[in-house]
Tab-separated table of C-alpha atoms in Angstrom:
chain	number	residue	atom	x	y	z
A	1091	MET	CA	0.000	0.000	0.000
A	1092	ASP	CA	1.273	3.481	-0.822
A	1093	ARG	CA	2.115	6.001	1.838
A	1094	MET	CA	-1.008	7.502	3.419
A	1095	THR	CA	-1.462	11.270	3.234
A	1096	THR	CA	-3.571	12.007	6.334
A	1097	ASP	CA	-6.336	10.628	8.524
A	1098	LEU	CA	-10.043	11.411	8.322
A	1099	ARG	CA	-10.063	13.685	11.357
A	1100	LYS	CA	-7.350	15.978	10.005
A	1101	TYR	CA	-8.737	15.829	6.473
A	1102	LEU	CA	-12.177	17.055	7.551
A	1103	HIS	CA	-10.721	19.731	9.807
A	1104	ARG	CA	-8.540	21.224	7.071
A	1105	ARG	CA	-11.194	21.394	4.367
A	1106	ASN	CA	-13.191	24.623	4.215
A	1107	GLN	CA	-15.857	23.290	1.870
A	1108	ILE	CA	-16.810	19.683	1.240
A	1109	THR	CA	-19.645	18.698	-1.073
A	1110	TRP	CA	-22.169	16.074	-0.124
A	1111	ASN	CA	-20.957	14.191	-3.171
A	1112	GLU	CA	-17.530	13.890	-1.546
A	1113	ARG	CA	-18.887	13.206	1.942
A	1114	ILE	CA	-20.957	10.282	0.790
A	1115	LYS	CA	-18.049	8.941	-1.255
A	1116	ILE	CA	-15.885	8.980	1.892
A	1117	ALA	CA	-18.583	7.111	3.823
A	1118	PHE	CA	-18.916	4.644	0.955
A	1119	ASN	CA	-15.160	3.946	0.944
A	1120	ILE	CA	-15.056	3.387	4.708
A	1121	ILE	CA	-18.077	1.092	4.659
A	1122	TYR	CA	-16.581	-0.900	1.800
A	1123	ALA	CA	-13.313	-1.273	3.737
A	1124	LEU	CA	-15.239	-2.596	6.746
A	1125	TYR	CA	-17.183	-4.881	4.414
A	1126	ARG	CA	-13.886	-6.503	3.445
A	1127	ILE	CA	-12.924	-6.956	7.116
A	1128	HIS	CA	-16.276	-8.495	8.067
A	1129	GLU	CA	-16.107	-10.742	5.011
A	1130	GLU	CA	-13.068	-12.334	6.656
A	1131	ASP	CA	-15.189	-13.010	9.776
A	1132	ALA	CA	-13.177	-10.419	11.723
A	1133	ILE	CA	-14.260	-7.492	13.902
A	1134	HIS	CA	-12.209	-4.286	13.979
A	1135	ARG	CA	-13.171	-3.216	17.546
A	1136	ASP	CA	-11.550	0.253	17.469
A	1137	LEU	CA	-12.967	2.259	14.573
A	1138	HIS	CA	-12.565	6.029	14.837
A	1139	SER	CA	-11.511	8.864	12.549
A	1140	GLY	CA	-7.896	8.732	13.688
A	1141	ASN	CA	-7.399	5.353	12.041
A	1142	ILE	CA	-9.270	6.042	8.800
A	1143	LEU	CA	-6.479	6.955	6.381
A	1144	TYR	CA	-6.570	8.830	3.073
A	1145	SER	CA	-4.305	8.148	0.113
A	1146	GLN	CA	-3.942	11.167	-2.152
A	1147	HIS	CA	-2.220	8.937	-4.705
A	1148	ASN	CA	-5.431	7.136	-5.651
A	1149	ASN	CA	-8.000	9.281	-3.805
A	1150	GLU	CA	-9.166	6.384	-1.640
A	1151	TRP	CA	-9.811	5.742	2.059
A	1152	TYR	CA	-8.559	2.828	4.148
A	1153	ILE	CA	-9.103	1.414	7.638
A	1154	SER	CA	-5.884	1.045	9.622
A	1155	ASP	CA	-4.804	0.134	13.176
A	1156	LEU	CA	-5.886	-3.488	13.230
A	1157	GLY	CA	-4.302	-4.111	16.635
A	1158	PHE	CA	-7.625	-5.094	18.225
A	1159	CYS	CA	-9.000	-6.667	15.062
A	1160	GLY	CA	-9.575	-10.389	15.190
A	1161	PRO	CA	-11.978	-13.321	14.955
A	1162	VAL	CA	-15.483	-13.051	16.354
A	1163	ASN	CA	-14.617	-15.438	19.200
A	1164	LYS	CA	-11.460	-13.554	20.202
A	1165	SER	CA	-11.283	-13.157	23.979
A	1166	GLN	CA	-11.188	-9.575	25.252
A	1167	GLN	CA	-11.303	-9.055	29.008
A	1168	ASP	CA	-10.840	-5.306	28.964
A	1169	ILE	CA	-12.674	-2.820	26.777
A	1170	TYR	CA	-10.434	-0.492	24.832
A	1171	GLY	CA	-11.359	2.238	22.409
A	1172	ASN	CA	-12.176	5.865	21.750
A	1173	LEU	CA	-15.261	6.363	23.928
A	1174	PRO	CA	-17.557	8.326	21.553
A	1175	TYR	CA	-17.260	5.515	18.988
A	1176	ILE	CA	-17.800	2.573	21.381
A	1177	ALA	CA	-21.200	0.871	21.129
A	1178	PRO	CA	-23.334	1.239	24.278
A	1179	GLU	CA	-23.661	-2.506	24.791
A	1180	VAL	CA	-19.864	-2.774	24.836
A	1181	ILE	CA	-19.675	0.010	27.423
A	1182	CYS	CA	-22.090	-2.104	29.478
A	1183	GLY	CA	-19.667	-5.005	29.402
A	1184	LYS	CA	-20.983	-7.130	26.543
A	1185	ARG	CA	-18.721	-8.653	23.916
A	1186	TYR	CA	-17.734	-6.871	20.744
A	1187	THR	CA	-19.755	-8.025	17.747
A	1188	PHE	CA	-20.075	-7.111	14.090
A	1189	LYS	CA	-22.867	-4.744	15.146
A	1190	SER	CA	-20.445	-2.936	17.479
A	1191	ASP	CA	-18.426	-1.961	14.415
A	1192	ILE	CA	-21.638	-0.800	12.725
A	1193	TYR	CA	-22.298	1.567	15.638
A	1194	SER	CA	-18.840	3.075	15.116
A	1195	ILE	CA	-19.695	3.570	11.442
A	1196	GLY	CA	-22.741	5.600	12.497
A	1197	MET	CA	-20.489	7.899	14.512
A	1198	LEU	CA	-18.083	8.207	11.593
A	1199	MET	CA	-20.979	9.092	9.279
A	1200	TRP	CA	-21.926	11.884	11.676
A	1201	GLU	CA	-18.327	13.093	11.834
A	1202	ILE	CA	-18.192	13.205	8.042
A	1203	SER	CA	-21.386	15.286	7.994
A	1204	SER	CA	-20.268	17.752	10.674
A	1205	ARG	CA	-16.472	17.894	10.191
A	1206	GLN	CA	-15.866	17.394	13.902
A	1207	PRO	CA	-15.437	14.376	16.195
A	1208	PRO	CA	-18.538	13.344	18.151
A	1209	PHE	CA	-18.862	14.763	21.675
A	1210	ILE	CA	-15.792	16.920	21.108
A	1211	ASN	CA	-16.486	19.121	24.144
A	1212	TYR	CA	-16.911	16.250	26.568
A	1213	GLU	CA	-14.281	14.635	28.717
A	1214	HIS	CA	-14.054	10.923	27.988
A	1215	ASN	CA	-15.177	9.677	31.375
A	1216	TYR	CA	-17.934	7.866	33.252
A	1217	TYR	CA	-20.381	10.739	32.750
A	1218	LEU	CA	-20.125	10.591	28.961
A	1219	ALA	CA	-20.270	6.790	29.005
A	1220	MET	CA	-23.503	6.845	31.019
A	1221	ASN	CA	-25.090	9.381	28.674
A	1222	ILE	CA	-24.197	7.273	25.634
A	1223	VAL	CA	-25.766	4.214	27.266
A	1224	ASN	CA	-28.870	6.300	28.005
A	1225	GLY	CA	-29.314	7.161	24.340
A	1226	MET	CA	-27.469	10.423	23.805
A	1227	ARG	CA	-26.139	10.922	20.295
A	1228	PRO	CA	-24.551	13.909	18.509
A	1229	LYS	CA	-26.853	16.625	17.188
A	1230	ILE	CA	-27.607	15.897	13.538
A	1231	VAL	CA	-26.420	18.643	11.210
A	1232	SER	CA	-29.132	20.442	9.264
A	1233	ASP	CA	-29.374	19.743	5.510
A	1234	THR	CA	-28.046	16.207	5.961
A	1235	PRO	CA	-29.680	14.163	3.165
A	1236	ILE	CA	-32.641	12.306	4.653
A	1237	ARG	CA	-31.604	8.868	3.454
A	1238	TYR	CA	-28.063	9.339	4.755
A	1239	LYS	CA	-29.436	10.589	8.085
A	1240	ASN	CA	-31.766	7.615	8.473
A	1241	LEU	CA	-28.981	5.155	7.713
A	1242	MET	CA	-26.706	6.875	10.218
A	1243	LYS	CA	-29.396	6.712	12.926
A	1244	ASN	CA	-29.999	3.039	12.177
A	1245	CYS	CA	-26.285	2.385	12.638
A	1246	TRP	CA	-26.156	4.010	16.083
A	1247	ASP	CA	-29.405	2.479	17.375
A	1248	ALA	CA	-29.087	1.474	21.037
A	1249	ASP	CA	-30.542	-1.936	20.157
A	1250	SER	CA	-27.764	-3.711	18.276
A	1251	SER	CA	-30.252	-6.110	16.663
A	1252	LYS	CA	-31.851	-3.148	14.861
A	1253	ARG	CA	-28.596	-2.015	13.273
A	1254	PRO	CA	-27.979	-3.143	9.694
A	1255	ASP	CA	-25.337	-5.761	9.082
A	1256	ILE	CA	-22.436	-4.814	6.834
A	1257	PHE	CA	-24.085	-6.305	3.746
A	1258	ALA	CA	-27.290	-4.280	4.166
A	1259	LEU	CA	-25.248	-1.198	5.055
A	1260	TYR	CA	-23.063	-1.503	1.976
A	1261	LYS	CA	-26.089	-2.042	-0.254
A	1262	GLU	CA	-27.837	1.059	1.112
A	1263	ILE	CA	-24.814	3.377	0.862
A	1264	ARG	CA	-24.404	2.295	-2.773
A	1265	GLU	CA	-27.978	3.361	-3.421
A	1266	ILE	CA	-27.480	6.660	-1.597
A	1267	ILE	CA	-24.405	7.598	-3.616
A	1268	LYS	CA	-26.001	6.941	-7.033
A	1269	PRO	CA	-27.960	10.204	-7.466
A	1270	PHE	CA	-25.000	12.296	-6.323
A	1271	ILE	CA	-22.878	10.744	-9.041
A	1272	SER	CA	-25.483	10.768	-11.814
A	1273	ASN	CA	-26.776	14.289	-11.149
A	1274	ASN	CA	-23.338	15.838	-10.567
A	1275	LEU	CA	-24.507	17.845	-7.568
A	1276	SER	CA	-21.050	18.847	-6.434
A	1277	GLN	CA	-21.588	22.571	-6.943
A	1278	LEU	CA	-25.099	22.546	-5.506
A	1279	GLU	CA	-24.481	20.577	-2.334
A	1280	ILE	CA	-21.730	22.598	-0.623
A	1281	ILE	CA	-22.528	22.777	3.068
A	1282	ASP	CA	-22.703	26.179	4.686
A	1283	LEU	CA	-21.049	25.211	7.949
A	1284	GLU	CA	-21.828	28.560	9.562
A	1285	SER	CA	-25.557	27.934	9.217
A	1286	ASN	CA	-25.477	24.685	11.159
A	1287	SER	CA	-25.904	24.397	14.902
A	1288	ILE	CA	-22.596	22.783	15.760
A	1289	PRO	CA	-19.865	24.103	18.051
A	1290	SER	CA	-16.994	26.135	16.695
A	1291	LEU	CA	-14.014	24.164	15.436
A	1292	GLU	CA	-11.557	26.857	16.483
A	1293	ASN	CA	-8.808	25.413	18.699
A	1294	ALA	CA	-10.874	22.273	19.207
A	1295	TYR	CA	-8.215	19.954	17.855
A	1296	GLU	CA	-5.697	20.808	20.546
A	1297	SER	CA	-7.282	18.353	22.972
A	1298	SER	CA	-5.271	15.163	23.286
A	1299	ARG	CA	-8.417	13.258	24.242
A	1300	LEU	CA	-9.315	13.204	20.534
A	1301	PHE	CA	-6.325	11.075	19.727
A	1302	THR	CA	-5.991	8.729	22.703
A	1303	SER	CA	-8.016	5.562	23.097
A	1304	ILE	CA	-9.285	4.872	26.591
A	1305	GLN	CA	-9.696	1.706	28.612
A	1306	LEU	CA	-13.086	0.915	30.100
A	1307	GLN	CA	-14.170	-1.701	32.575
A	1308	SER	CA	-17.892	-1.255	33.072
A	1309	TYR	CA	-20.234	-2.343	35.839
A	1310	SER	CA	-23.822	-1.589	36.841
A	1311	PHE	CA	-24.809	0.353	33.737
A	1312	PRO	CA	-28.496	0.259	32.761
A	1313	GLU	CA	-29.571	-1.439	29.563
A	1314	PRO	CA	-28.833	0.753	26.516
A	1315	ARG	CA	-31.860	2.650	25.303
A	1316	ASN	CA	-32.946	5.069	22.618
A	1317	VAL	CA	-34.364	8.487	23.480
A	1318	THR	CA	-37.085	10.596	21.929
A	1319	GLU	CA	-36.303	13.648	19.819
A	1320	GLU	CA	-37.536	15.814	22.697
A	1321	GLU	CA	-35.094	14.180	25.104
A	1322	GLN	CA	-32.314	14.580	22.582
A	1323	GLU	CA	-33.077	18.291	22.250
A	1324	GLN	CA	-33.128	18.652	26.026
A	1325	PHE	CA	-29.725	17.013	26.244
A	1326	HIS	CA	-28.161	19.330	23.684
A	1327	SER	CA	-29.762	22.504	25.053
A	1328	GLN	CA	-28.487	21.731	28.546
A	1329	PHE	CA	-25.084	20.745	27.212
A	1330	TYR	CA	-24.508	24.097	25.501
A	1331	SER	CA	-25.316	25.864	28.775
A	1332	TYR	CA	-22.295	24.139	30.306
A	1333	ASN	CA	-20.057	24.065	27.263
A	1334	ILE	CA	-16.349	23.554	27.868
A	1335	PRO	CA	-14.188	26.379	26.418
A	1336	CYS	CA	-12.725	25.571	23.024
A	1337	ASN	CA	-9.328	26.901	24.030
A	1338	ILE	CA	-7.984	23.741	25.587
A	1339	ARG	CA	-4.787	25.515	26.587
A	1340	ASP	CA	-6.761	27.260	29.317
A	1341	LEU	CA	-7.606	23.921	30.904
A	1342	ASP	CA	-5.495	21.515	32.903
A	1343	LYS	CA	-4.107	19.364	30.113
A	1344	SER	CA	-3.110	16.632	32.503
A	1345	ILE	CA	-6.678	15.325	32.700
A	1346	TYR	CA	-6.510	14.335	29.034
A	1347	HIS	CA	-3.334	12.272	29.147
A	1348	HIS	CA	-4.342	9.282	31.215
A	1349	SER	CA	-6.533	6.308	30.409
A	1350	VAL	CA	-9.962	6.162	31.966
A	1351	LYS	CA	-11.032	2.928	33.674
A	1352	ILE	CA	-14.650	2.669	34.702
A	1353	CYS	CA	-15.287	0.449	37.713
A	1354	ASN	CA	-17.600	0.045	40.670
A	1355	ASN	CA	-15.444	-0.091	43.771
A	1356	SER	CA	-14.315	1.997	46.712
A	1357	ASN	CA	-11.772	3.852	44.584
A	1358	VAL	CA	-14.396	5.540	42.432
A	1359	PRO	CA	-14.588	9.266	43.264
A	1360	ASP	CA	-17.696	10.330	45.182
A	1361	GLU	CA	-18.715	12.588	42.305
A	1362	TYR	CA	-18.780	9.662	39.883
A	1363	LYS	CA	-20.876	7.654	42.339
A	1364	ARG	CA	-23.306	10.556	42.560
A	1365	LEU	CA	-23.524	10.772	38.774
A	1366	LYS	CA	-24.098	7.035	38.529
A	1367	GLN	CA	-27.003	7.211	40.995
A	1368	GLN	CA	-28.391	10.236	39.189
A	1369	ASN	CA	-28.341	8.450	35.866
A	1370	LYS	CA	-29.926	5.325	37.375
A	1371	ASN	CA	-32.966	7.487	38.046
A	1372	ILE	CA	-33.305	8.537	34.401
A	1373	ASP	CA	-35.460	5.581	33.394
A	1374	GLY	CA	-37.861	6.299	36.252
A	1375	THR	CA	-38.280	9.981	35.431
A	1376	ASN	CA	-37.979	9.622	31.651
A	1377	LYS	CA	-35.970	12.847	31.692
A	1378	LEU	CA	-32.350	13.731	31.220
A	1379	ASN	CA	-30.738	15.270	34.264
A	1380	PHE	CA	-27.353	16.944	34.443
């Protein structure tokens, strides 16, 4: 394989304008690469935009970092990964499956649509993990093509059995890309990023948490669930009231440089225990509390 030019995260960050034609082609390439992995009866287990590589030589995208990749029955005691891309059932302690990779694809599809990593302003900790398990997903960017949006939402469904398998996913993305190729919409489908309700990208990429996988060992999480659109809106409106400053240099960088291990023992900080109890009450109140 020729020398890779950059990864998906940097590629999206550096581009000022990206057509929907190109976005869907990127998603198509990534899904096809995963199709080839699943065809070999292997699961990647650590898909995120830092290990999706672009080759300028042939204008193609590849999946790299196969360190955790392996057979379906591969034993894995600890859970490793980049938290925003980890399927909720895996956070809860279940085994990685093909459908866990599909969840990660849903997050990558969102990242392609928004040009930023999911949950960029969140620390990768127990609090974020609990919110993911309780159905929180990134805010969908306006003017996302409806068929692309629906496929993305199917991929990140909290119920893994409702996610498409790689064969259905590949078939659908092929259908989605057809009109963009045949109608040559490249000049008509440029996204106006300033018109979309997503946080500023300025200085956002200085956080080392975007590039470091974390280790999770999960206990006592509730069953993963989906939320209503109203709950999703409540989550995002409350989140922006407590938004972390984009200038990461003003924060204590040390909190981003260590792995996070989620456990249920006497060493867990009191604040995390409080958050865990608070989130346990979510199902009873059917509301999102922060």
